[in-house]
CSV table of C-alpha atoms in Angstrom, one decimal:
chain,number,residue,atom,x,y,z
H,1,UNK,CA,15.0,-9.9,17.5
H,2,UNK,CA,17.5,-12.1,15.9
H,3,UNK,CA,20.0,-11.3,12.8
H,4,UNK,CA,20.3,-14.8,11.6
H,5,UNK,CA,20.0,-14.9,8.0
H,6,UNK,CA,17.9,-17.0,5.8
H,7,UNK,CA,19.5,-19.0,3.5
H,8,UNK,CA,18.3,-18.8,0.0
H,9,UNK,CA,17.8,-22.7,-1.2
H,10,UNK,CA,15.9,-24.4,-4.5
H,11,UNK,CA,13.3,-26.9,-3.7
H,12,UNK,CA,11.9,-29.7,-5.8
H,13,UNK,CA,8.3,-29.8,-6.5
H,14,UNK,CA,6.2,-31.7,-8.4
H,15,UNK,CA,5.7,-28.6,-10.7
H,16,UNK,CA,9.5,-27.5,-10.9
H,17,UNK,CA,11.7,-25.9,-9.1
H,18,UNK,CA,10.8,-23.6,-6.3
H,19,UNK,CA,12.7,-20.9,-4.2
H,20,UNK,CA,12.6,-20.5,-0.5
H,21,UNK,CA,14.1,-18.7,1.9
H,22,UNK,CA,15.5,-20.9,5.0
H,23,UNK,CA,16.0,-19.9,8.5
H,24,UNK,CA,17.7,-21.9,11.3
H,25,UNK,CA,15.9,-22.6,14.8
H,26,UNK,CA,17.6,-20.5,17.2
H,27,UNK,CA,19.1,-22.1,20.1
H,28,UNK,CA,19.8,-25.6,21.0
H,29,UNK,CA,16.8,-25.5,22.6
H,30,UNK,CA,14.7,-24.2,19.6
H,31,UNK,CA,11.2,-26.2,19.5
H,32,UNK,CA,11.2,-29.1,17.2
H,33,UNK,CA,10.3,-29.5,14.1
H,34,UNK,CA,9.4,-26.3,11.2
H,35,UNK,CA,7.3,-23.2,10.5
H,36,UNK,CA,6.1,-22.7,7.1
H,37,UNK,CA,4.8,-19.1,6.2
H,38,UNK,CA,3.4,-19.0,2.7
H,39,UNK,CA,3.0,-15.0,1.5
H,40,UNK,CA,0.2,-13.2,-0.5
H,41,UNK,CA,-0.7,-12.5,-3.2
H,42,UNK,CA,2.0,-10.8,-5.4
H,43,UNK,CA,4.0,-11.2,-2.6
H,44,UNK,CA,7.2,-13.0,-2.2
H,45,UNK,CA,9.2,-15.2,0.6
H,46,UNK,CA,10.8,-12.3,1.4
H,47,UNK,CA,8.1,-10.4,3.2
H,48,UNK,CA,8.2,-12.6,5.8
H,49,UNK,CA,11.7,-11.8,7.0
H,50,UNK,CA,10.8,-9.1,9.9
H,51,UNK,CA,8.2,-11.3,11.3
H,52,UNK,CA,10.2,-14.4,11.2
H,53,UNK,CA,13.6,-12.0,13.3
H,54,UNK,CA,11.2,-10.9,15.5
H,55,UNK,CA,9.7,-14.5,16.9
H,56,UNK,CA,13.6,-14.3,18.4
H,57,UNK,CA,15.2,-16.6,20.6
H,58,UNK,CA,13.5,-20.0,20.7
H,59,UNK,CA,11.8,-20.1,17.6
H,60,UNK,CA,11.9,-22.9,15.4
H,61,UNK,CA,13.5,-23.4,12.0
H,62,UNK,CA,10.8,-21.2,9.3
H,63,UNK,CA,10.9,-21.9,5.7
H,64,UNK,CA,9.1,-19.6,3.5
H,65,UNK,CA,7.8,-20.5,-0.5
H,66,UNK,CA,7.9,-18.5,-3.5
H,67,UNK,CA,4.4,-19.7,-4.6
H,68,UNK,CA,3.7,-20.5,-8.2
H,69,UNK,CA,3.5,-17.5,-10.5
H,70,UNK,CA,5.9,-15.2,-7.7
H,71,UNK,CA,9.4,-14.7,-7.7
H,72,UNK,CA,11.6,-17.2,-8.3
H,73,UNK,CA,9.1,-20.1,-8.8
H,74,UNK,CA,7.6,-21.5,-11.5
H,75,UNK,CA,4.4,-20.0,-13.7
H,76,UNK,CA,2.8,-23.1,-15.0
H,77,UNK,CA,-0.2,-22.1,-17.3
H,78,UNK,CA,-3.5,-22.4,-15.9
H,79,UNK,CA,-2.9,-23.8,-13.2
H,80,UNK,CA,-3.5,-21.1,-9.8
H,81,UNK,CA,-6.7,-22.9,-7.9
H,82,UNK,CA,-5.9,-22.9,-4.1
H,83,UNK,CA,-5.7,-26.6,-4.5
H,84,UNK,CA,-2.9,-26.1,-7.4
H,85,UNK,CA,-1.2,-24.3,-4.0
H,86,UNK,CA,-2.2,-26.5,-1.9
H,87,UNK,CA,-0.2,-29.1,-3.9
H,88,UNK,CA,2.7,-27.2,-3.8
H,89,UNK,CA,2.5,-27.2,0.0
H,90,UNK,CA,1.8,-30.8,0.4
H,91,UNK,CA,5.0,-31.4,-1.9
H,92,UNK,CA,7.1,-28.9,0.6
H,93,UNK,CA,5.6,-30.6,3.7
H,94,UNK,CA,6.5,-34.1,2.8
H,95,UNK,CA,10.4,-32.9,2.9
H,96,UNK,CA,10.2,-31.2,6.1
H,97,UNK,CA,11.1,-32.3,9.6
H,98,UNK,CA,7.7,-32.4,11.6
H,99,UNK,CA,5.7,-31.3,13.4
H,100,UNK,CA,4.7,-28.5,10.9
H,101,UNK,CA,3.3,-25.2,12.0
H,102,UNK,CA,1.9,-23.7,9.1
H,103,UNK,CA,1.6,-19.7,8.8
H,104,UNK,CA,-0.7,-18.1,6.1
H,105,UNK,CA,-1.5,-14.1,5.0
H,106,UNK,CA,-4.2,-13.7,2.7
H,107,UNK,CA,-3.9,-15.6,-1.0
H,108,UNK,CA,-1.6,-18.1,1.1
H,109,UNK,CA,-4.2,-17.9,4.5
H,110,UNK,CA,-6.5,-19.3,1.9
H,111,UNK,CA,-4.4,-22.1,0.9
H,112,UNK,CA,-3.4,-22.5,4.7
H,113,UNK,CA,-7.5,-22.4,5.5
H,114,UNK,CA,-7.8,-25.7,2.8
H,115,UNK,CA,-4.5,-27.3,4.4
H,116,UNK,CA,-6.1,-27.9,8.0
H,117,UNK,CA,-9.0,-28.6,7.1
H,118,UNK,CA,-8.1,-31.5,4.1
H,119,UNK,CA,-4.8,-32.8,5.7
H,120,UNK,CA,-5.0,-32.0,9.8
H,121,UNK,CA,-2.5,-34.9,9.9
H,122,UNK,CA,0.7,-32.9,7.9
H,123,UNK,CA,0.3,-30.2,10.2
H,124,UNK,CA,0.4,-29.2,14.3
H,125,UNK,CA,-1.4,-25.5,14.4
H,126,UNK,CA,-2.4,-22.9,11.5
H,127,UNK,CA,-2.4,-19.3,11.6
H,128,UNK,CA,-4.7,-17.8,9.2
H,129,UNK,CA,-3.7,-13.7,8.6
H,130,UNK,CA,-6.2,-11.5,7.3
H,131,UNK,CA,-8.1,-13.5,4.5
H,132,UNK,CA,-12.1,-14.9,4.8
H,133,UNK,CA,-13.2,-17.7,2.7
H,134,UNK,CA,-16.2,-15.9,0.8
H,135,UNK,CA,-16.4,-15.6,-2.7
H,136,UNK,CA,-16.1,-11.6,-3.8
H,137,UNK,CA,-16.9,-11.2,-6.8
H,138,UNK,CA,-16.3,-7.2,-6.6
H,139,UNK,CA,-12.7,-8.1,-5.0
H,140,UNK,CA,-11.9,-10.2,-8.2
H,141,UNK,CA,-12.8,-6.7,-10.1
H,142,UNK,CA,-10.6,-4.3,-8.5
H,143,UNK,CA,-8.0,-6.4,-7.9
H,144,UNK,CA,-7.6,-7.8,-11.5
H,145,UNK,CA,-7.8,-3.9,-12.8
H,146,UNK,CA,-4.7,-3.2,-10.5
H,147,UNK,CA,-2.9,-5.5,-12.0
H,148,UNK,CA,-3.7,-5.2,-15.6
H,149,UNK,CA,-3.1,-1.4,-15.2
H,150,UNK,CA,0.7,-2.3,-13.9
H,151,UNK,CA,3.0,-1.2,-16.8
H,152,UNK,CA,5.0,-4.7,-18.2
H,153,UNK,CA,8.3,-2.6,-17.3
H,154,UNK,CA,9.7,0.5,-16.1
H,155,UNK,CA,12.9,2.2,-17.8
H,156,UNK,CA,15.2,2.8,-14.3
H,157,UNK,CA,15.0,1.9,-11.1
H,158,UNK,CA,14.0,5.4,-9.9
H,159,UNK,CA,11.0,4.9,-12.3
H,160,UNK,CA,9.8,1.6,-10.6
H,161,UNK,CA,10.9,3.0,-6.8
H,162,UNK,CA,8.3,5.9,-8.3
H,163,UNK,CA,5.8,3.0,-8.0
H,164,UNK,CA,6.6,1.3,-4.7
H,165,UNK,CA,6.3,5.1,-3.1
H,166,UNK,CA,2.6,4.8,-3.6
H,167,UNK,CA,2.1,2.9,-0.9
H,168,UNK,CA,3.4,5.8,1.2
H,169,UNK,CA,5.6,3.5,3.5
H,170,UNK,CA,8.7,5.7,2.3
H,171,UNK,CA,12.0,4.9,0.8
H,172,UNK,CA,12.8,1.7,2.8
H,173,UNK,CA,9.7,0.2,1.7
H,174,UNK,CA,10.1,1.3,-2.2
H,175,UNK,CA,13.7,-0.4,-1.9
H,176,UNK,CA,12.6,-3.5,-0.7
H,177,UNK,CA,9.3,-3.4,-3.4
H,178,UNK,CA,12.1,-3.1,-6.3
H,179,UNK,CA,14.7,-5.6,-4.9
H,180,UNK,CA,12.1,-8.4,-4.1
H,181,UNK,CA,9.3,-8.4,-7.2
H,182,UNK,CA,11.6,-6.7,-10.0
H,183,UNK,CA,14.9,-8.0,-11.9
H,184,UNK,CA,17.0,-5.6,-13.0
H,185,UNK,CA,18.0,-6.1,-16.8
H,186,UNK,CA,21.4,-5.4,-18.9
H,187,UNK,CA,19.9,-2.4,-20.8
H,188,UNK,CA,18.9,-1.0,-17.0
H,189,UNK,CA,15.2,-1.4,-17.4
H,190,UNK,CA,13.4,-3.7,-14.4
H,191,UNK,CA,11.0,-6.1,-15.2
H,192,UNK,CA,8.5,-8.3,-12.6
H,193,UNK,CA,9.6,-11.6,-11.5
H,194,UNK,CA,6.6,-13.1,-11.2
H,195,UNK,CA,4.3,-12.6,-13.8
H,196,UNK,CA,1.3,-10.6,-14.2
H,197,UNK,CA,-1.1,-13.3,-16.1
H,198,UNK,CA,-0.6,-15.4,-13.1
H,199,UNK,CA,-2.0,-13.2,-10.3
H,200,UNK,CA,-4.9,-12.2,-12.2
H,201,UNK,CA,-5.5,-15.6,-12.9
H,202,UNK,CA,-4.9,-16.5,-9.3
H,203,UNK,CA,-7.6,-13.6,-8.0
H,204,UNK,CA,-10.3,-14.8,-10.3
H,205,UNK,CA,-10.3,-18.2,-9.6
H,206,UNK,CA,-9.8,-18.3,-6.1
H,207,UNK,CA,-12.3,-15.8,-5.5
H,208,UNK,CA,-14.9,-16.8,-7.6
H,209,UNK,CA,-15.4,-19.6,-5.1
H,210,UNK,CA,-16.2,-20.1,-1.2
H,211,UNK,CA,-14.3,-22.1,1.1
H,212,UNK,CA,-16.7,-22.0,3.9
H,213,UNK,CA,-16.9,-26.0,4.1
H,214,UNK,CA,-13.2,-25.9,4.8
H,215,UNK,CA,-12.9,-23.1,7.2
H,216,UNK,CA,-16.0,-25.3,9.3
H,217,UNK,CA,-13.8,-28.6,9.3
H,218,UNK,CA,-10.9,-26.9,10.8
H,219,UNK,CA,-10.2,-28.9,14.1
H,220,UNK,CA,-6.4,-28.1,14.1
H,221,UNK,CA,-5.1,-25.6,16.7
H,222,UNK,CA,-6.0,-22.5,14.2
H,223,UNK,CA,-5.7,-18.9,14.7
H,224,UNK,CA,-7.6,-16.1,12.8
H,225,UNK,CA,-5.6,-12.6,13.2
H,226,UNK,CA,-7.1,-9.5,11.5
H,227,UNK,CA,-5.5,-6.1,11.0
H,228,UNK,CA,-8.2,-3.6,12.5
H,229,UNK,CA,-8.3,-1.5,9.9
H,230,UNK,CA,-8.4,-4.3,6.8
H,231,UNK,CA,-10.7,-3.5,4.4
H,232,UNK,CA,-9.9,-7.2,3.1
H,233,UNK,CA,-11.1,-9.4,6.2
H,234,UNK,CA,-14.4,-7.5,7.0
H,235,UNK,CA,-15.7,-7.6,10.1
H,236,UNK,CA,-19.1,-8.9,9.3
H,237,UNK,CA,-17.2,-12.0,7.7
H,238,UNK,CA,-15.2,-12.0,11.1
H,239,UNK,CA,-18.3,-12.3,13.3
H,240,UNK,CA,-19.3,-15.5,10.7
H,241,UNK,CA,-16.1,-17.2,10.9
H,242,UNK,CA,-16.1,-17.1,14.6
H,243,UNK,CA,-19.7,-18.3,15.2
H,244,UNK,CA,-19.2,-21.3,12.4
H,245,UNK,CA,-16.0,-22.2,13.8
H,246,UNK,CA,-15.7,-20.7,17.7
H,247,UNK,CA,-12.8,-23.5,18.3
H,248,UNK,CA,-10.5,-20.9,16.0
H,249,UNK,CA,-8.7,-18.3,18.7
H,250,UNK,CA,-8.9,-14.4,17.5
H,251,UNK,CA,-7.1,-11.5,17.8
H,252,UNK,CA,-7.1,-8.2,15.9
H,253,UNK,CA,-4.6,-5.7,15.7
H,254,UNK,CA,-5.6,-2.3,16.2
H,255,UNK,CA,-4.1,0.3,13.6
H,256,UNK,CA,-3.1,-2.2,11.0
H,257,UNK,CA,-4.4,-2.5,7.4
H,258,UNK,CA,-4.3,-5.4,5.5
H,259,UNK,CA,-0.1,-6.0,4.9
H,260,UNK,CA,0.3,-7.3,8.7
H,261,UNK,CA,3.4,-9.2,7.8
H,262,UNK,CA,4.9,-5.9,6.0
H,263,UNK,CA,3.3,-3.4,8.5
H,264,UNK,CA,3.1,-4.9,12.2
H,265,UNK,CA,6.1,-8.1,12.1
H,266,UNK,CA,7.0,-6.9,15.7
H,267,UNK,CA,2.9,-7.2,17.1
H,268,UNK,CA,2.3,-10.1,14.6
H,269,UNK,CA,5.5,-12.2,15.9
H,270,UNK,CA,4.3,-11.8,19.5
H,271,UNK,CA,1.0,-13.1,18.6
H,272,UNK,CA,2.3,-16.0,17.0
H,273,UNK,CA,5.3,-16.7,19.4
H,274,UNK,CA,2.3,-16.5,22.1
H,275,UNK,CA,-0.2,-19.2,20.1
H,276,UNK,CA,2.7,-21.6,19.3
H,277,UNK,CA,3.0,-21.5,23.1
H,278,UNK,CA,-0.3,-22.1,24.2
H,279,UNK,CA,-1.0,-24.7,21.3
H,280,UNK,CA,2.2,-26.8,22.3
């Protein structure tokens, strides 16, 4: 691993101003060009941090994007299609030193998926984390409850670690859950960065549609990694993604749910360190 740190920057996008989080190549002989990771959903640039210390020595300069509606960036109304994304991307690209790799885990696989396919010519290889293209209507459900049971604010910062303890990753994780998605206010209450409206918006409308036609056009160099225990990327839509598009690679990571980035950066750097490599 590598302890270089990223560098917090403001980028100018057609729909505002965006946050990323900047990290040098290492070493003069770091490949050319840049890596762009795009997070999921509810998610932030910062979740790609272990995976992008762990590609190490070599790697080379990786910028990743608060997406609309997260963080730091914008919440335009209305607006949270993959193609919305995708323009965000395409926005990003155009300021970047090529070639591009791009790097995608779920919500921002998706937008990554329609990114190959609709502009193979911004980009050198694609990694698509964890995500299908199917419509899911019964995903849109559940997910849109989770998030409209979230309470709007909590009234300390033990209450909201209380929250990011759920996910039973312990006290690291909980810190990082408050520090990256919460802002502390002057009366000591946290409230969300991003906002709520926008992920729900963002689940229903990206999953109300299939991007199957996309995922078939990919002729990029594209991998498809799945945690083996996601409950997200099931394994029947696996076996279909692979027979409608066999020139993807695949790997799976045994043990893993869904959260690769935040759950398995170590295995998931070494499979992308290894696919940059054999890609070129």
């Amino acid at each position: 691993m590598t302890d270089v740190p990223p560098r917090a920057r403001t980028v100018a996008l057609a729909a505002g101003l965006y946050r990323m989080l900047d990290w040098p190549g290492v070493d003069a002989g770091s490949p050319v060009g840049t890596a762009v990771f795009l997070h999921g959903l509810s998610g932030v640039a910062e979740v790609w941090g272990d995976t992008v210390d762990a590609l190490g020595r070599g790697r080379p300069r990786c910028v990743a994007l608060d997406q609309r509606g997260h963080g730091h960036s914008p919440r335009p109304p209305g607006a949270y299609a993959a193609s919305d994304h995708l323009g965000d991307l395409l926005d990003l690209v155009a300021q970047l030193d090529g070639p591009v790799r791009l790097v995608g885990h779920s919500m921002g696989a998706r937008v990554a998926m329609l990114a190959a396919a609709r502009h193979p010519e911004a980009f050198s290889s694609v990694v698509v984390v964890d995500i299908g293209p199917e419509a899911w209507k019964a995903n849109i459900d559940r997910t849109a409850r989770l998030f409209a049971a979230m309470p709007e604010s909590f009234p300390s910062r033990e209450a909201a670690l209380e929250l990011g303890r759920l996910a039973g990753r312990g006290d690291e994780w909980a810190d990082r859950f408050v520090d990256w998605r919460l802002r502390a206010e002057r009366d000591g209450t946290y409230t969300w960065l991003g906002s709520k409206d926008a992920l729900i918006e963002t689940v229903r409308v990206q999953r109300a549609r299939n991007y199957w036609g996309d995922w078939d056009r990919i002729e990029l160099p594209a991998l498809l990694v799945r945690g083996g225990d996601s409950k997200e990327l099931r394994p029947r839509i696996v076996e279909q993604m692979r027979a409608r598009n066999p020139g993807v690679r695949f790997c799976e990571i045994a043990g893993v749910g869904h959260n690769i980035p935040m759950e398995a950066p170590v295995e998931l750097a070494a499979v992308i360190d290894a696919f940059w490599h054999e890609a070129g």
